[in-house]
mmCIF file of C-alpha atoms in Angstrom:
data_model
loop_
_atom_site.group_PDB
_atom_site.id
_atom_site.type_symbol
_atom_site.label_atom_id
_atom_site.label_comp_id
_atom_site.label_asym_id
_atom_site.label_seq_id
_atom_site.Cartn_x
_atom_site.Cartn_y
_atom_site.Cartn_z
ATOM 1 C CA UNK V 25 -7.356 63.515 240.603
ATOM 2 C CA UNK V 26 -11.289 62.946 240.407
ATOM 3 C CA UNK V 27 -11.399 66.339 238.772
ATOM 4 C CA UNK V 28 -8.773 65.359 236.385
ATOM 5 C CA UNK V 29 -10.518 62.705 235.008
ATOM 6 C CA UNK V 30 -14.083 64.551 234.583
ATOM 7 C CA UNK V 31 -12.033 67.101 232.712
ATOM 8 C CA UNK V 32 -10.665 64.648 230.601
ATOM 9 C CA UNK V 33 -13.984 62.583 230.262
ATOM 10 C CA UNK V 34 -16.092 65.866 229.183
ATOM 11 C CA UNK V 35 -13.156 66.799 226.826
ATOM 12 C CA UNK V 36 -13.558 63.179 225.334
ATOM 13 C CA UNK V 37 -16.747 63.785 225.084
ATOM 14 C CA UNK V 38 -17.016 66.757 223.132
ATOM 15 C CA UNK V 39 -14.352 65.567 220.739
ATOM 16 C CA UNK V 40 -16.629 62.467 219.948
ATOM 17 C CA UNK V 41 -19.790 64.943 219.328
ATOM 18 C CA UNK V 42 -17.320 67.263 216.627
ATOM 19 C CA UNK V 43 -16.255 64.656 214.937
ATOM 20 C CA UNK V 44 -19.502 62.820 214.649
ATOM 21 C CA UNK V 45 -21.196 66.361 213.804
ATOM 22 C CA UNK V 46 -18.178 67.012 210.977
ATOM 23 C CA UNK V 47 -18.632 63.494 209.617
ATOM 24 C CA UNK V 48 -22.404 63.720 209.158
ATOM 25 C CA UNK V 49 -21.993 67.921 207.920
ATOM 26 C CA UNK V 50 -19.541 66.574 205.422
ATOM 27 C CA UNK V 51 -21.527 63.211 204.005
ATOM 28 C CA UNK V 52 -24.476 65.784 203.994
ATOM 29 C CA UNK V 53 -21.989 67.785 201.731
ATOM 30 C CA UNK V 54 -21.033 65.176 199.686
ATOM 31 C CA UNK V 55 -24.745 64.188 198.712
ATOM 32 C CA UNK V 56 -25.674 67.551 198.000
ATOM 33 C CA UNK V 57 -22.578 67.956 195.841
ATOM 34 C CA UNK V 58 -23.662 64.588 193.797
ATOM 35 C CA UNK V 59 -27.403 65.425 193.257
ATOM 36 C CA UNK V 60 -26.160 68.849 191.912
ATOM 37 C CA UNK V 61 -23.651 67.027 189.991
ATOM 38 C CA UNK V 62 -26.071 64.406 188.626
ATOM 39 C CA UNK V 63 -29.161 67.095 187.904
ATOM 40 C CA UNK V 64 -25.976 69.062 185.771
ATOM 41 C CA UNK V 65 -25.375 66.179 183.938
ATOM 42 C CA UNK V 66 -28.411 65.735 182.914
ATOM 43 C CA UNK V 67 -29.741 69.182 182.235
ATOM 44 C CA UNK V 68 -30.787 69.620 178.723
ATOM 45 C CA UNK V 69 -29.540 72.261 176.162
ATOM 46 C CA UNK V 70 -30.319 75.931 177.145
ATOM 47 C CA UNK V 71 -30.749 79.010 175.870
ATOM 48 C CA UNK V 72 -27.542 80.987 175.966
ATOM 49 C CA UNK V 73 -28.700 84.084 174.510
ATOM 50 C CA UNK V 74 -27.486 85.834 178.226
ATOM 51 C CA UNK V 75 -23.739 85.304 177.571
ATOM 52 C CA UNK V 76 -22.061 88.025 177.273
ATOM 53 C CA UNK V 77 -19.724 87.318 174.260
ATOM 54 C CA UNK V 78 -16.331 89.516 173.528
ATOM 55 C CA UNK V 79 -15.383 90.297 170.061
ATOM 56 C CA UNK V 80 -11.817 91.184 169.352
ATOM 57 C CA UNK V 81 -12.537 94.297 166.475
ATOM 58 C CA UNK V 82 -9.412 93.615 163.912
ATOM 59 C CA UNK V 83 -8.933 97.462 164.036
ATOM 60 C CA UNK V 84 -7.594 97.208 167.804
ATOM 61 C CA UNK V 85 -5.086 94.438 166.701
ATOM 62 C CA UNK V 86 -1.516 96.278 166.492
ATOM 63 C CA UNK V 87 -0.086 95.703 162.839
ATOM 64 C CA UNK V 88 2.880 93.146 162.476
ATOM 65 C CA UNK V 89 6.019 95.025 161.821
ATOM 66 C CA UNK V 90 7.957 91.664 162.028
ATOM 67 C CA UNK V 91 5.939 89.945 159.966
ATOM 68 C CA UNK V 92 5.996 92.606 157.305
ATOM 69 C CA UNK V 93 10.194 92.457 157.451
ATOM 70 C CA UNK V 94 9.964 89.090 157.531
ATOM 71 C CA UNK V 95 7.066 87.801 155.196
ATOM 72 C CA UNK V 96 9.221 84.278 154.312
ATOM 73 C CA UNK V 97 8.491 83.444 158.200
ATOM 74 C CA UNK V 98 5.443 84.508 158.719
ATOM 75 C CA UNK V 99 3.866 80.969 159.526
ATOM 76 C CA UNK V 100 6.851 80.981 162.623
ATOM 77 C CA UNK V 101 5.220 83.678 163.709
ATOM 78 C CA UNK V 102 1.732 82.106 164.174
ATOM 79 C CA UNK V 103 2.532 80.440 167.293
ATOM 80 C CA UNK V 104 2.689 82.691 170.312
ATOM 81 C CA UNK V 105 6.566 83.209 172.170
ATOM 82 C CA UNK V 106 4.564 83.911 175.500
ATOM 83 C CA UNK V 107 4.093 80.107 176.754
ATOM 84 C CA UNK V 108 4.293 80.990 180.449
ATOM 85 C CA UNK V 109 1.059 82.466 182.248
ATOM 86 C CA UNK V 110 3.475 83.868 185.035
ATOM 87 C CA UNK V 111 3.576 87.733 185.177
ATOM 88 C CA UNK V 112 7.270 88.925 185.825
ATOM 89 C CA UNK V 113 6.770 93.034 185.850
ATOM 90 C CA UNK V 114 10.796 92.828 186.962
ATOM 91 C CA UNK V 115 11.325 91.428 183.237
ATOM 92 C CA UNK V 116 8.773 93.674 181.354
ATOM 93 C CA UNK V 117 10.013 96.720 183.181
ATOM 94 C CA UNK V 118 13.953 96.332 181.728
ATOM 95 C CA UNK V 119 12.208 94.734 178.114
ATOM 96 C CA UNK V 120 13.981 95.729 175.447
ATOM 97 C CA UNK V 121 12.611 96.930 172.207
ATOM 98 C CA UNK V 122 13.848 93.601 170.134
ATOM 99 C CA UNK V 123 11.594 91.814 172.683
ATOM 100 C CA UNK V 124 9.403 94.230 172.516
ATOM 101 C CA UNK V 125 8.604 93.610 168.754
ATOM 102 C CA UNK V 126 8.494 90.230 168.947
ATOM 103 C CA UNK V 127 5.678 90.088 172.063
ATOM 104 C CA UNK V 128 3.975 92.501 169.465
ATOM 105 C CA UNK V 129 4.593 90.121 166.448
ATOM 106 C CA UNK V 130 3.495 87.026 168.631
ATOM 107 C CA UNK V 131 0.320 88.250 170.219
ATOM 108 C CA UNK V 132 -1.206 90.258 167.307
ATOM 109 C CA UNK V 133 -1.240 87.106 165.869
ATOM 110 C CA UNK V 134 -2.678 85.429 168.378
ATOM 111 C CA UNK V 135 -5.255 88.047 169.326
ATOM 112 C CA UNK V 136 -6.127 87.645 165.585
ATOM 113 C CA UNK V 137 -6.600 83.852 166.522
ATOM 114 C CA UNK V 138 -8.639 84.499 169.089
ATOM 115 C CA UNK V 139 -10.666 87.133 167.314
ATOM 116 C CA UNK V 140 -12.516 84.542 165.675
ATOM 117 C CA UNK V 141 -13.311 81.947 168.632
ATOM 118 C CA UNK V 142 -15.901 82.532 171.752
ATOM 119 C CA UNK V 143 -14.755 84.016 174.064
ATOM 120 C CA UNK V 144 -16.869 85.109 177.745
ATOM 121 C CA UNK V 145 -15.728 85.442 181.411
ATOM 122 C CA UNK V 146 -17.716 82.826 182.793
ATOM 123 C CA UNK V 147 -15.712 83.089 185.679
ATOM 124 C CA UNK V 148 -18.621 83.008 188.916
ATOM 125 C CA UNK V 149 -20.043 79.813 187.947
ATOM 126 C CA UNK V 150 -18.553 76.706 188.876
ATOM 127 C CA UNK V 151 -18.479 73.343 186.136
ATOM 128 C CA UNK V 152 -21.335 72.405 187.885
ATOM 129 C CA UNK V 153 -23.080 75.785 187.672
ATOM 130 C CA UNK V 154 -22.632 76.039 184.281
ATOM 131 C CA UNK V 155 -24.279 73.112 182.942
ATOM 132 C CA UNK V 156 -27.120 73.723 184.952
ATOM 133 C CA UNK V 157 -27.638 77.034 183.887
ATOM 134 C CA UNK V 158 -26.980 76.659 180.086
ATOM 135 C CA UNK V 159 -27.051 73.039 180.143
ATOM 136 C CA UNK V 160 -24.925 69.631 179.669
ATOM 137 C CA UNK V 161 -24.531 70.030 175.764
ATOM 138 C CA UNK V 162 -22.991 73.488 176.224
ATOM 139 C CA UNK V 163 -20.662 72.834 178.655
ATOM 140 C CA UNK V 164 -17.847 72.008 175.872
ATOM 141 C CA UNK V 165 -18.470 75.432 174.245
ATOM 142 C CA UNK V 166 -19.008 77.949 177.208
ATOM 143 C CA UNK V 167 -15.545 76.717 178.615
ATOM 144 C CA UNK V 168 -14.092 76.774 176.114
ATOM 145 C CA UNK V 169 -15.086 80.507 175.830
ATOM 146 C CA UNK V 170 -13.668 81.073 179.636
ATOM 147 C CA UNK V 171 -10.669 79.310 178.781
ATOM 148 C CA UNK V 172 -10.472 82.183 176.066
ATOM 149 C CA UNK V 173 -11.276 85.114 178.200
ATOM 150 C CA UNK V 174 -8.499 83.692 180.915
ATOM 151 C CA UNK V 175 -5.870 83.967 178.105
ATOM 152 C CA UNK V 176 -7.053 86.957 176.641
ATOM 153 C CA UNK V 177 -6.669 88.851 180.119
ATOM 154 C CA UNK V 178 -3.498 87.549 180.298
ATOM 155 C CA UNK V 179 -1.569 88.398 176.910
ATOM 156 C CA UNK V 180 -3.489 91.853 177.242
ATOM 157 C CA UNK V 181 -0.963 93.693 179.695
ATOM 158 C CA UNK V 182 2.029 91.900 177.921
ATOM 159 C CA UNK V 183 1.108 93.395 174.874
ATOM 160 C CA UNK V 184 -0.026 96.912 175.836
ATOM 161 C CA UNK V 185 3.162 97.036 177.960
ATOM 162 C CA UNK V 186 5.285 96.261 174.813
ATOM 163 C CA UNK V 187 3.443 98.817 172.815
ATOM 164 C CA UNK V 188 4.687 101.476 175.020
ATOM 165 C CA UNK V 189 8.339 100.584 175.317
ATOM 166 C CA UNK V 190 8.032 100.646 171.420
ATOM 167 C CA UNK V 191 5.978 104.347 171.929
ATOM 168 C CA UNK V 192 3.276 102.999 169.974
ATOM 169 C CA UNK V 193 1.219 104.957 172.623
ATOM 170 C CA UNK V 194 -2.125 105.128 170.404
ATOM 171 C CA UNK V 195 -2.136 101.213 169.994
ATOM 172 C CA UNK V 196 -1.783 100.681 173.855
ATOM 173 C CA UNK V 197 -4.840 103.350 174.837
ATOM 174 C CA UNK V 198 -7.197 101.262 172.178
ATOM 175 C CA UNK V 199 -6.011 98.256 174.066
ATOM 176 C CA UNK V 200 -7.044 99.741 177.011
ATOM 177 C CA UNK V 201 -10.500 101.221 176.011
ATOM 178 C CA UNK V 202 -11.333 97.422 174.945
ATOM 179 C CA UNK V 203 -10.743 96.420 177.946
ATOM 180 C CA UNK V 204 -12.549 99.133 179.910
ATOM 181 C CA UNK V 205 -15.476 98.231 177.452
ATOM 182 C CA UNK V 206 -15.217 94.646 178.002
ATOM 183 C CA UNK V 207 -14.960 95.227 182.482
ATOM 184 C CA UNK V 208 -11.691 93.595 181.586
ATOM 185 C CA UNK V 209 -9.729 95.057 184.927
ATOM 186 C CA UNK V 210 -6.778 93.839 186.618
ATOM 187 C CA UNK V 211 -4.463 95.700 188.839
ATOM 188 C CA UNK V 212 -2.098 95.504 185.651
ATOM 189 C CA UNK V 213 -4.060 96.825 183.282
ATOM 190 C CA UNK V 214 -5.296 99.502 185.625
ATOM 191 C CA UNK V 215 -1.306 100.375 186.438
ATOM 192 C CA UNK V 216 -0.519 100.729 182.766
ATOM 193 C CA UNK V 217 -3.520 102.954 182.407
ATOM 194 C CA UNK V 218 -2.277 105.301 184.773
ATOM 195 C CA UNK V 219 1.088 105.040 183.275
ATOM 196 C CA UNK V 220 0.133 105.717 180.113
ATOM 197 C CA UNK V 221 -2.123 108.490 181.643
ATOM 198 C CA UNK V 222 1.071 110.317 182.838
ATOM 199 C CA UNK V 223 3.006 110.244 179.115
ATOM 200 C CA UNK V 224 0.026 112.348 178.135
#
């Protein structure tokens, strides 16, 4: 029984010390998180001449074929059909042409939308990282620009994928080359590369 207790004593113990020790790691945490977050705050404009800044060129933009045929609804077409940033390859792999067109129509005109915004992958740094690197005032801007990029890498295999069900084969590899230009590289992209690789 004695030995019981010590066991039980020793193991009280040692849970006291953790959870003192994991208190006292995680107020240290919480202060360190606040200075960083009040020195970001208050970190002045900086240079941002080190982004790296992606430019959409208007010749890698498929042409609108529905917006030719249907010039009287052109403005309709402005606003992109692909609302969902889910990835269903079970649905793009039975996608019709008709569909096909219209993910064409849609996100040529929004690639031409975002052709003329900021766009960067700003992706390693944290909110907090970012204002202290390029400071407070450029926060808005900068991401905004990531907010670009993350849209950008995901319309990019939707549309390349519809340019080959439609055999517009050219279109899709200058899709591609942007994005192998740009390190744009997901295991999407990199699949219909090697599709598109085999059609050669």
């Amino acid at each position: 029984m004695p030995k019981i207790l010590i066991l039980v004593l020793i193991f009280s113990a040692w849970l006291a010390y953790e959870i003192k020790k994991n208190t006292r790691q995680a107020s240290e945490d919480s202060k360190r998180f606040w200075e960083r977050e009040s020195e970001a705050l208050l970190t002045p404009r900086k240079s941002i001449d080190d982004v790296r800044f992606i430019s959409i060129p208007e010749d890698i933009i498929p042409r609108d074929d529905l917006r030719n045929e249907n010039e009287g609804n052109s403005q309709d077409l402005v606003t992109p059909i692909i609302q969902s940033v889910e990835y269903d390859e079970d649905e793009e792999e039975n996608e019709s042409e008709a569909t096909a067109r219209e993910r064409v129509s849609s996100i040529s005109a929004e690639l031409r939308g975002l052709s003329k915004k900021k766009i960067a992958d700003l992706s390693e740094y944290t909110n907090t990282d970012l204002r202290i690197k390029y400071g407070s005032p450029n926060f808005t801007k900068l991401s905004t620009a990531d907010s670009n990029y993350i849209r950008l890498v995901q319309v990019l295999p939707i549309l390349i994928s519809s340019l080959m069900v439609l055999s517009r084969t050219e279109e899709a590899r200058k899709l591609l080359d942007f994005c192998d230009e740009n390190d744009i590289s997901t295991a999407r992209i990199k699949a219909l590369r090697s599709e598109l690789g085999k059609e050669v």
